[in-house]
Structures are given as C-alpha cells and as structure tokens.
Coordinates of N, CA and C in Angstrom, one line a residue:
Chain A
E4 N -54.9 23.3 36.5 CA -55.0 22.7 35.1 C -56.2 21.8 35.1
I5 N -57.0 21.8 34.0 CA -58.1 20.9 33.8 C -57.6 19.6 33.2
V6 N -57.8 18.6 33.9 CA -57.4 17.2 33.5 C -58.5 16.6 32.7
M7 N -58.2 16.1 31.5 CA -59.2 15.5 30.6 C -58.9 14.0 30.6
T8 N -59.9 13.2 31.0 CA -59.7 11.7 31.1 C -60.6 11.0 30.1
Q9 N -60.0 10.3 29.2 CA -60.8 9.5 28.2 C -60.9 8.1 28.5
S10 N -62.0 7.5 28.2 CA -62.2 6.1 28.4 C -63.1 5.5 27.3
P11 N -62.8 4.2 26.9 CA -61.7 3.4 27.4 C -60.4 3.8 26.6
A12 N -59.3 3.3 27.0 CA -58.0 3.6 26.3 C -58.0 3.0 25.0
T13 N -58.6 1.8 24.9 CA -58.7 1.1 23.6 C -60.1 0.5 23.5
L14 N -60.7 0.6 22.3 CA -62.0 0.1 22.0 C -62.0 -0.8 20.8
S15 N -62.3 -2.0 21.0 CA -62.3 -3.0 19.9 C -63.7 -3.1 19.3
V16 N -63.9 -2.8 18.1 CA -65.2 -2.7 17.4 C -65.2 -3.4 16.1
S17 N -66.3 -4.0 15.7 CA -66.4 -4.6 14.4 C -66.9 -3.6 13.4
P18 N -66.4 -3.6 12.1 CA -67.0 -2.7 11.1 C -68.5 -2.7 11.1
G19 N -69.1 -1.6 11.0 CA -70.6 -1.5 10.9 C -71.2 -1.3 12.3
E20 N -70.4 -1.6 13.3 CA -71.0 -1.4 14.7 C -70.8 0.0 15.2
R21 N -71.5 0.3 16.3 CA -71.5 1.6 16.9 C -70.3 1.7 17.9
A22 N -69.7 2.9 18.0 CA -68.6 3.1 19.0 C -69.0 4.3 19.8
T23 N -68.8 4.2 21.1 CA -69.1 5.3 22.0 C -67.8 5.6 22.9
L24 N -67.3 6.8 22.7 CA -66.1 7.2 23.4 C -66.5 8.3 24.5
S25 N -65.8 8.2 25.6 CA -66.1 9.1 26.7 C -65.0 10.0 27.0
C26 N -65.3 11.2 27.5 CA -64.3 12.2 27.9 C -64.8 12.9 29.1
R27 N -64.0 12.9 30.2 CA -64.5 13.6 31.4 C -63.5 14.7 31.8
A28 N -64.0 15.9 32.1 CA -63.1 17.0 32.5 C -63.1 17.1 34.1
S29 N -62.0 17.5 34.6 CA -61.9 17.6 36.1 C -62.7 18.7 36.7
Q30 N -63.0 19.7 35.8 CA -63.9 20.8 36.2 C -64.7 21.2 34.9
S31 N -65.7 22.0 35.1 CA -66.5 22.3 34.0 C -65.8 23.1 32.9
V32 N -66.0 22.7 31.6 CA -65.5 23.4 30.5 C -66.6 24.0 29.6
G33 N -67.8 23.9 30.2 CA -69.0 24.4 29.4 C -69.2 23.5 28.2
S34 N -69.3 24.2 27.0 CA -69.3 23.5 25.8 C -68.0 23.6 25.0
N35 N -67.0 24.1 25.6 CA -65.7 24.4 24.9 C -64.9 23.1 24.8
L36 N -65.4 22.1 24.1 CA -64.8 20.8 24.0 C -64.8 20.4 22.5
A37 N -63.7 19.9 22.1 CA -63.5 19.5 20.7 C -63.0 18.0 20.7
W38 N -63.3 17.3 19.6 CA -62.8 16.0 19.3 C -62.0 16.0 18.1
Y39 N -60.9 15.3 18.1 CA -60.0 15.1 16.9 C -59.7 13.7 16.7
Q40 N -59.5 13.4 15.4 CA -59.1 12.0 14.9 C -57.7 12.1 14.4
Q41 N -56.9 11.1 14.8 CA -55.6 11.0 14.3 C -55.3 9.6 13.8
K42 N -54.8 9.5 12.6 CA -54.4 8.3 12.0 C -52.9 8.2 12.0
P43 N -52.3 7.0 12.0 CA -50.8 6.9 12.1 C -50.1 7.7 11.0
G44 N -49.1 8.5 11.5 CA -48.3 9.3 10.6 C -49.0 10.6 10.1
Q45 N -50.2 10.9 10.6 CA -50.9 12.0 10.1 C -51.1 13.0 11.3
A46 N -51.4 14.2 10.9 CA -51.8 15.2 11.9 C -53.2 15.0 12.4
P47 N -53.5 15.5 13.5 CA -54.9 15.4 14.0 C -55.9 16.1 13.1
R48 N -57.1 15.7 13.0 CA -58.1 16.3 12.2 C -59.3 16.6 13.1
L49 N -59.8 17.9 13.0 CA -61.0 18.3 13.8 C -62.2 17.6 13.4
L50 N -62.9 16.9 14.3 CA -64.2 16.3 14.0 C -65.4 17.1 14.6
I51 N -65.3 17.5 15.8 CA -66.4 18.1 16.6 C -65.9 19.3 17.4
Y52 N -66.6 20.4 17.4 CA -66.3 21.5 18.2 C -67.5 22.0 18.9
G53 N -67.4 22.8 19.9 CA -68.5 23.2 20.7 C -69.3 22.1 21.3
A54 N -68.6 21.0 21.5 CA -69.1 19.7 22.1 C -70.0 18.9 21.2
S55 N -70.7 19.6 20.2 CA -71.7 18.8 19.4 C -71.8 19.3 17.9
T56 N -71.0 20.2 17.5 CA -71.0 20.7 16.1 C -70.0 20.0 15.3
R57 N -70.5 19.4 14.2 CA -69.5 18.7 13.3 C -68.8 19.8 12.5
A58 N -67.5 19.5 12.4 CA -66.6 20.4 11.5 C -66.9 20.1 10.1
T59 N -66.3 21.0 9.2 CA -66.6 21.0 7.8 C -66.2 19.6 7.2
D60 N -67.0 19.0 6.4 CA -66.8 17.8 5.7 C -66.8 16.5 6.6
I61 N -67.2 16.7 7.8 CA -67.2 15.5 8.7 C -68.6 14.8 8.5
P62 N -68.6 13.5 8.3 CA -69.9 12.8 8.0 C -70.8 12.8 9.2
A63 N -72.1 12.6 8.9 CA -73.1 12.6 10.0 C -73.0 11.4 10.9
S64 N -72.2 10.4 10.5 CA -72.0 9.2 11.4 C -71.2 9.6 12.7
F65 N -70.6 10.8 12.7 CA -69.9 11.3 13.9 C -70.9 12.3 14.6
S66 N -71.0 12.1 15.9 CA -71.8 13.0 16.7 C -71.2 13.2 18.1
G67 N -71.3 14.4 18.6 CA -70.8 14.7 19.9 C -72.0 15.2 20.8
S68 N -71.8 14.9 22.1 CA -72.8 15.3 23.0 C -72.1 15.6 24.4
G69 N -72.9 16.3 25.2 CA -72.4 16.6 26.6 C -72.2 18.0 26.8
S70 N -72.0 18.4 28.1 CA -71.6 19.7 28.5 C -71.1 19.6 29.9
G71 N -70.4 20.7 30.3 CA -69.9 20.7 31.7 C -68.6 19.8 31.9
T72 N -68.8 18.6 32.4 CA -67.7 17.7 32.6 C -67.8 16.4 31.9
E73 N -68.9 16.1 31.3 CA -69.1 14.7 30.7 C -69.4 14.9 29.3
F74 N -68.6 14.2 28.4 CA -68.8 14.3 27.0 C -68.7 13.0 26.3
T75 N -69.4 12.8 25.2 CA -69.4 11.6 24.4 C -69.2 11.9 23.0
L76 N -68.4 11.0 22.3 CA -68.3 11.0 20.9 C -68.8 9.7 20.4
T77 N -69.8 9.7 19.5 CA -70.4 8.5 19.0 C -70.1 8.4 17.5
I78 N -69.7 7.2 17.1 CA -69.5 6.9 15.7 C -70.6 5.8 15.4
S79 N -71.6 6.2 14.6 CA -72.8 5.3 14.5 C -72.6 4.0 13.8
S80 N -71.7 4.0 12.8 CA -71.5 2.8 12.1 C -70.0 2.8 11.5
L81 N -69.2 2.1 12.2 CA -67.7 2.2 11.9 C -67.4 1.8 10.5
Q82 N -66.7 2.6 9.8 CA -66.1 2.3 8.5 C -64.6 2.0 8.7
S83 N -64.0 1.4 7.7 CA -62.6 1.0 7.8 C -61.7 2.2 8.1
E84 N -62.1 3.4 7.5 CA -61.3 4.6 7.6 C -61.5 5.3 9.0
D85 N -62.4 4.8 9.8 CA -62.6 5.4 11.1 C -61.7 4.8 12.2
F86 N -61.0 3.7 11.9 CA -60.1 3.1 12.9 C -58.9 4.0 13.1
A87 N -58.8 4.6 14.3 CA -57.8 5.6 14.5 C -57.8 5.9 16.0
V88 N -57.0 6.9 16.4 CA -57.0 7.4 17.8 C -57.8 8.7 17.8
Y89 N -58.6 8.8 18.9 CA -59.5 10.0 19.1 C -59.1 10.7 20.3
Y90 N -59.0 12.0 20.2 CA -58.6 12.9 21.4 C -59.7 13.9 21.7
C91 N -60.0 14.1 22.9 CA -60.8 15.2 23.3 C -59.9 16.4 23.8
H92 N -60.4 17.6 23.7 CA -59.6 18.8 24.0 C -60.5 19.8 24.6
Q93 N -60.1 20.4 25.7 CA -60.8 21.5 26.2 C -60.1 22.8 25.9
Y94 N -60.8 23.8 25.5 CA -60.3 25.1 25.2 C -61.0 26.2 26.0
N95 N -61.5 25.8 27.1 CA -62.2 26.7 28.0 C -61.3 27.6 28.8
D96 N -60.2 27.0 29.2 CA -59.3 27.6 30.2 C -57.9 27.3 29.9
W97 N -57.0 28.1 30.4 CA -55.6 27.9 30.3 C -55.1 27.0 31.4
P98 N -54.1 26.1 31.2 CA -53.6 25.8 29.9 C -54.6 24.9 29.1
L99 N -54.6 25.0 27.8 CA -55.4 24.1 26.9 C -54.9 22.7 27.2
T100 N -55.8 21.8 27.3 CA -55.4 20.4 27.6 C -56.2 19.4 26.7
F101 N -55.5 18.2 26.6 CA -56.0 17.1 25.8 C -56.2 15.9 26.6
G102 N -57.2 15.1 26.3 CA -57.2 13.8 26.9 C -56.1 12.9 26.4
G103 N -56.0 11.7 27.0 CA -54.9 10.8 26.6 C -55.2 10.0 25.4
G104 N -56.4 10.1 24.9 CA -56.7 9.4 23.6 C -57.5 8.1 23.8
T105 N -58.3 7.7 22.9 CA -58.9 6.4 22.8 C -58.6 5.8 21.4
K106 N -58.0 4.7 21.4 CA -57.7 4.0 20.2 C -58.8 3.1 19.8
V107 N -59.4 3.3 18.6 CA -60.5 2.5 18.1 C -59.9 1.5 17.1
E108 N -59.9 0.2 17.5 CA -59.3 -0.8 16.7 C -60.3 -1.8 16.2
I109 N -59.9 -2.5 15.1 CA -60.8 -3.5 14.6 C -60.8 -4.8 15.4
E110 N -62.1 -5.2 15.8 CA -62.2 -6.4 16.6 C -62.0 -7.6 15.7
Chain B
E19 N -58.0 26.9 -0.3 CA -57.7 25.8 0.6 C -56.7 26.2 1.7
V20 N -57.1 25.9 2.9 CA -56.2 26.3 4.1 C -55.0 25.3 4.1
Q21 N -53.8 25.9 4.2 CA -52.6 25.1 4.3 C -51.7 25.7 5.4
L22 N -51.1 24.8 6.2 CA -50.1 25.2 7.2 C -48.9 24.3 7.0
L23 N -47.7 24.8 6.9 CA -46.5 24.0 6.6 C -45.4 24.4 7.5
E24 N -45.1 23.4 8.4 CA -44.1 23.6 9.4 C -42.7 23.3 8.8
S25 N -41.7 23.9 9.3 CA -40.3 23.6 8.9 C -39.4 24.0 10.1
G26 N -38.1 23.6 10.0 CA -37.2 23.9 11.0 C -36.8 22.8 12.0
G27 N -37.4 21.7 11.9 CA -37.1 20.6 12.8 C -35.8 19.9 12.4
G28 N -35.4 19.0 13.2 CA -34.2 18.2 12.8 C -33.6 17.6 14.1
L29 N -32.4 17.0 13.9 CA -31.7 16.3 15.0 C -30.7 17.3 15.6
V30 N -30.9 17.6 16.9 CA -30.0 18.6 17.5 C -29.5 18.0 18.9
Q31 N -28.5 18.6 19.4 CA -27.9 18.2 20.7 C -28.6 18.9 21.8
P32 N -28.7 18.3 23.0 CA -29.2 19.0 24.1 C -28.5 20.4 24.4
G33 N -29.3 21.3 24.8 CA -28.8 22.6 25.1 C -28.8 23.7 24.0
V34 N -29.0 23.2 22.7 CA -28.9 24.1 21.6 C -30.3 24.8 21.4
S35 N -30.4 25.7 20.5 CA -31.6 26.4 20.2 C -32.1 26.1 18.8
L36 N -33.3 26.3 18.6 CA -33.9 26.0 17.3 C -35.1 26.9 17.0
R37 N -35.4 27.3 15.8 CA -36.5 28.1 15.5 C -37.4 27.3 14.5
L38 N -38.6 27.1 14.9 CA -39.6 26.4 14.0 C -40.4 27.5 13.3
S39 N -40.8 27.2 12.1 CA -41.7 28.1 11.3 C -42.9 27.4 10.8
C40 N -43.9 28.2 10.7 CA -45.2 27.6 10.1 C -45.7 28.6 9.1
A41 N -45.6 28.3 7.8 CA -46.1 29.2 6.8 C -47.5 28.8 6.4
V42 N -48.4 29.8 6.4 CA -49.8 29.5 6.2 C -50.3 30.2 4.9
S43 N -51.4 29.6 4.4 CA -52.1 30.2 3.2 C -53.5 29.7 3.3
G44 N -54.4 30.4 2.5 CA -55.7 30.0 2.4 C -56.7 30.7 3.3
F45 N -56.2 31.5 4.2 CA -57.0 32.3 5.1 C -56.3 33.6 5.6
T46 N -57.0 34.5 6.1 CA -56.5 35.7 6.6 C -55.7 35.5 7.9
F47 N -54.5 35.3 7.8 CA -53.7 34.9 9.0 C -53.8 35.9 10.1
S48 N -53.8 37.2 9.8 CA -53.8 38.2 10.8 C -55.1 38.3 11.6
S49 N -56.1 37.5 11.3 CA -57.4 37.5 11.9 C -57.6 36.4 12.9
Y50 N -56.6 35.5 13.0 CA -56.8 34.3 13.9 C -55.7 34.0 14.8
A51 N -56.1 33.5 16.0 CA -55.1 33.0 16.9 C -54.5 31.7 16.4
M52 N -53.3 31.5 16.9 CA -52.5 30.3 16.5 C -51.9 29.6 17.7
T53 N -51.6 28.3 17.5 CA -51.0 27.5 18.6 C -50.0 26.6 18.1
W54 N -49.1 26.1 19.0 CA -48.2 25.0 18.7 C -48.6 23.9 19.7
V55 N -48.7 22.7 19.1 CA -49.0 21.5 19.9 C -47.9 20.5 19.5
R56 N -47.4 19.7 20.5 CA -46.4 18.7 20.2 C -46.9 17.3 20.6
Q57 N -46.2 16.3 20.0 CA -46.5 14.9 20.3 C -45.2 14.1 20.3
A58 N -44.9 13.7 21.5 CA -43.7 12.8 21.7 C -43.9 11.5 21.0
P59 N -42.9 10.8 20.6 CA -43.1 9.5 19.9 C -43.9 8.5 20.7
G60 N -45.0 8.1 20.0 CA -45.9 7.1 20.7 C -46.8 7.7 21.8
K61 N -46.8 9.0 22.0 CA -47.6 9.6 23.0 C -48.7 10.4 22.5
G62 N -49.4 11.1 23.5 CA -50.6 11.9 23.1 C -50.2 13.3 22.8
L63 N -51.2 14.1 22.6 CA -51.0 15.5 22.2 C -50.8 16.4 23.5
E64 N -49.8 17.3 23.3 CA -49.5 18.3 24.4 C -49.5 19.7 23.9
W65 N -50.4 20.5 24.4 CA -50.4 21.9 24.0 C -49.1 22.6 24.5
V66 N -48.5 23.4 23.7 CA -47.2 24.1 24.0 C -47.4 25.6 24.2
S67 N -48.0 26.2 23.2 CA -48.0 27.7 23.3 C -49.1 28.2 22.4
A68 N -49.6 29.4 22.7 CA -50.6 30.1 21.8 C -50.4 31.6 21.7
I69 N -50.9 32.2 20.7 CA -50.7 33.6 20.4 C -52.0 34.1 19.8
V70 N -52.4 35.3 20.2 CA -53.6 35.9 19.7 C -53.3 36.4 18.3
A71 N -54.4 36.8 17.6 CA -54.3 37.3 16.2 C -53.3 38.4 16.0
S72 N -53.4 39.4 16.9 CA -52.5 40.6 16.8 C -51.1 40.3 17.2
G73 N -50.9 39.2 17.9 CA -49.5 38.9 18.5 C -49.3 39.6 19.9
G74 N -50.3 40.3 20.3 CA -50.2 41.1 21.6 C -50.3 40.3 22.9
A75 N -50.7 39.0 22.8 CA -50.8 38.2 24.0 C -50.3 36.8 23.6
T76 N -49.6 36.2 24.5 CA -49.1 34.8 24.4 C -49.3 34.0 25.6
D77 N -49.2 32.7 25.5 CA -49.3 31.9 26.7 C -48.5 30.6 26.4
Y78 N -48.1 30.0 27.5 CA -47.2 28.8 27.4 C -47.6 27.7 28.4
A79 N -47.3 26.5 28.1 CA -47.4 25.4 29.0 C -46.3 25.6 30.0
D80 N -46.5 25.2 31.3 CA -45.5 25.3 32.3 C -44.2 24.6 31.9
S81 N -44.4 23.4 31.2 CA -43.2 22.6 30.8 C -42.2 23.3 29.9
V82 N -42.7 24.4 29.3 CA -41.8 25.1 28.3 C -41.6 26.6 28.6
K83 N -42.3 27.0 29.7 CA -42.3 28.5 30.0 C -40.8 28.9 30.3
G84 N -40.4 30.0 29.7 CA -39.1 30.5 29.9 C -38.0 30.0 28.9
R85 N -38.4 28.9 28.2 CA -37.5 28.4 27.2 C -38.0 28.5 25.8
F86 N -39.3 28.6 25.6 CA -40.0 28.7 24.3 C -40.6 30.1 24.2
T87 N -40.5 30.6 22.9 CA -41.1 31.9 22.6 C -41.9 31.8 21.3
I88 N -43.1 32.1 21.4 CA -44.0 32.1 20.2 C -44.1 33.5 19.7
S89 N -44.1 33.6 18.4 CA -44.2 34.9 17.7 C -44.9 34.7 16.4
R90 N -45.2 35.8 15.7 CA -45.8 35.7 14.4 C -45.5 37.0 13.6
D91 N -45.4 36.8 12.3 CA -45.2 37.9 11.4 C -46.4 37.9 10.5
N92 N -47.4 38.8 10.8 CA -48.6 38.8 10.0 C -48.4 39.3 8.6
S93 N -47.3 40.0 8.4 CA -47.1 40.5 7.0 C -46.5 39.4 6.1
K94 N -46.0 38.3 6.7 CA -45.4 37.2 6.0 C -46.2 35.9 6.2
N95 N -47.4 36.0 6.9 CA -48.3 34.9 7.1 C -47.5 33.7 7.7
T96 N -46.7 34.0 8.7 CA -45.8 33.0 9.3 C -45.8 33.0 10.8
L97 N -45.9 31.9 11.4 CA -45.9 31.7 12.8 C -44.5 31.1 13.2
F98 N -44.0 31.4 14.4 CA -42.7 30.9 14.8 C -42.8 30.3 16.2
L99 N -41.8 29.5 16.5 CA -41.6 29.0 17.8 C -40.1 28.9 18.0
Q100 N -39.6 29.8 18.8 CA -38.2 29.8 19.2 C -38.0 28.9 20.4
I101 N -37.1 27.9 20.3 CA -36.9 26.9 21.3 C -35.5 27.0 21.8
S102 N -35.2 27.3 23.0 CA -33.9 27.4 23.5 C -33.6 26.3 24.6
S103 N -32.4 26.1 24.9 CA -32.0 25.1 25.9 C -32.7 23.7 25.7
L104 N -32.7 23.2 24.5 CA -33.4 22.0 24.2 C -33.0 20.9 25.1
R105 N -34.0 20.1 25.5 CA -33.9 18.9 26.4 C -34.3 17.7 25.6
V106 N -33.8 16.5 26.1 CA -34.2 15.3 25.4 C -35.7 15.1 25.4
E107 N -36.3 15.5 26.5 CA -37.8 15.4 26.6 C -38.6 16.3 25.7
D108 N -37.9 17.2 25.0 CA -38.5 18.1 24.0 C -38.7 17.3 22.6
T109 N -38.1 16.2 22.5 CA -38.2 15.4 21.3 C -39.7 15.1 21.0
A110 N -40.1 15.5 19.8 CA -41.6 15.4 19.5 C -41.8 15.9 18.1
V111 N -42.9 15.6 17.5 CA -43.4 16.2 16.3 C -44.1 17.5 16.8
Y112 N -43.8 18.6 16.2 CA -44.4 19.9 16.6 C -45.4 20.3 15.5
Y113 N -46.6 20.5 15.9 CA -47.7 20.9 14.9 C -48.0 22.4 15.2
C114 N -48.2 23.1 14.1 CA -48.9 24.4 14.3 C -50.4 24.2 13.9
A115 N -51.2 24.9 14.6 CA -52.6 24.8 14.4 C -53.3 26.2 14.5
K116 N -54.3 26.3 13.6 CA -55.1 27.6 13.6 C -56.2 27.5 14.6
R117 N -56.5 28.5 15.4 CA -57.6 28.6 16.3 C -58.8 29.2 15.5
R118 N -60.0 28.9 16.0 CA -61.2 29.3 15.2 C -61.5 30.8 15.2
Y119 N -61.0 31.4 16.3 CA -61.3 32.9 16.4 C -60.0 33.7 16.7
H120 N -60.2 35.0 16.9 CA -59.0 35.8 16.9 C -58.2 35.6 18.2
S121 N -58.8 35.1 19.3 CA -58.1 35.0 20.5 C -58.4 33.7 21.2
Y122 N -59.3 32.8 20.7 CA -59.6 31.6 21.4 C -60.2 30.6 20.4
G123 N -60.6 29.5 20.9 CA -61.4 28.5 20.1 C -60.7 27.2 19.9
D124 N -61.3 26.3 19.3 CA -60.8 25.0 19.0 C -59.7 25.1 17.9
L125 N -59.1 24.0 17.5 CA -58.0 24.0 16.6 C -58.6 23.4 15.3
D126 N -59.0 24.3 14.3 CA -59.7 23.8 13.2 C -58.9 23.4 12.0
Y127 N -57.6 23.8 12.0 CA -56.7 23.3 10.9 C -55.3 23.1 11.5
W128 N -54.7 22.0 11.0 CA -53.4 21.7 11.5 C -52.4 21.5 10.4
G129 N -51.2 21.8 10.6 CA -50.1 21.4 9.7 C -49.7 20.0 9.8
Q130 N -48.8 19.5 9.0 CA -48.4 18.1 9.0 C -47.3 17.8 10.1
G131 N -46.8 18.9 10.6 CA -45.8 18.7 11.7 C -44.4 18.7 11.3
T132 N -43.5 19.0 12.2 CA -42.0 18.9 11.9 C -41.4 18.2 13.1
L133 N -40.5 17.3 12.9 CA -40.0 16.5 13.9 C -38.7 17.1 14.5
V134 N -38.7 17.2 15.8 CA -37.5 17.7 16.5 C -37.0 16.5 17.4
T135 N -35.8 16.2 17.1 CA -35.1 15.1 17.9 C -34.0 15.7 18.6
V136 N -34.0 15.5 19.9 CA -32.9 16.0 20.8 C -32.1 14.9 21.3
S137 N -30.9 14.8 20.9 CA -30.1 13.6 21.3 C -28.6 14.0 21.2
S138 N -27.8 13.4 22.1 CA -26.4 13.6 22.1 C -25.7 12.5 21.3

C-alpha cells in the first residue's frame, strides 16, 4: 500500500498570505496525484488532478506541483473561503489512498 | 449539471446488513468508473471500493474485503454498496464519487454522503 503523508497537520495563516501544503508518497505515483478541499459538513471537492491541473471552476490562486513522491499545493493568497481541510490522494496504484489531511486555519 | 445522491444510511445494530445507493445524473453513467469513499466521524478519507464503467471489475480495501460488495445498474444510473456483518468501526459518512475515466482516474465529482451509524 502506498502511504501518503501530509505536512503540516495544521497550518495557521493570515488572510491574504500564501499557504504551502506538502504531500509525500511512500513510493512513486508518477503524476497520478489529486488534491481535494473539504469544509465542515460538506463533501470533498476536487481542486487539482494530474499533480498540477486545476479542476473545473477552481481559481488560479490554487496551484499544484511535483511528481514521483513529492507534491505541493500552494494557495497564493488565502481568502476566507479557503480555510478548510485539504487532502492529497494517489490513484496510481491499488489500493487508492489518501493523506491524513492538512487543516488550514485562520491565524 | 453532474449530481450524485446517496441514500440508504441510518442507525443499525452490529452484524446486520445494509445497502447504500447512489443515483447519478448529468453525465453518461455507463462510461465512467465509480468509487465509494468513507469518512469516520472526525477522521480522514478512506477509500472503500471501486468498480469500472462496465461493472466487469471491482476492487476493495482490505478492511472491507469479503463484507462489502460494490455493483452498478447502468440502465438505472445507480451505484450500490452492499454492506454485510456491519461493525462499529464501519460507522462513517459514505460518499460515492465518479472517477475521471472508464477504469481509473481521480475523483472529479462527489455526492453529499450518507451516514451509517453502527451501534447497539
């Protein structure tokens, strides 16, 4: 099983600042990596797939990078609606696995 | 507009069975793989099961293998998850999600989830 490790577990950021979230895979997943955003009481929403492609209607403030085992999600300027939990997900190999999540909170 | 609507959750006792459904609209259901993902209260996301577009291949997480069965009715645009021998640790919100392609891919659309609570 490919283990996905996200860091940090919690990220405290002020509105307007930049947030950088990391995700590491225990073995290469190529570019088969997605990022999801989840707000309390809501379903996850796809942000990034293929490690760096923004999903439909996702603002350009969200960007993804990386390949192999190291990935990054960057939110260039945090808005109030961006405070949420973010999960990375590898779909390169069975079983599909998710990271434990990074909670982005208001500092 | 793509929509996925889960149903069938509820409060059940350990050991019983349950069938979850996911009715979809807004896309050609028979062309895409589908998955179930669950989330225990206050916890992260856990992939449960997946099925290819044709229904001809399925896969399961080790934690549910032998107890859960995924299936689909492409004529009715509906995905199912049959859960047997429910355990307390199966308590979670169960989400159905569409995969991007016919047999693999990221999860590009999600339903709102259905809560399964297993308790005596």
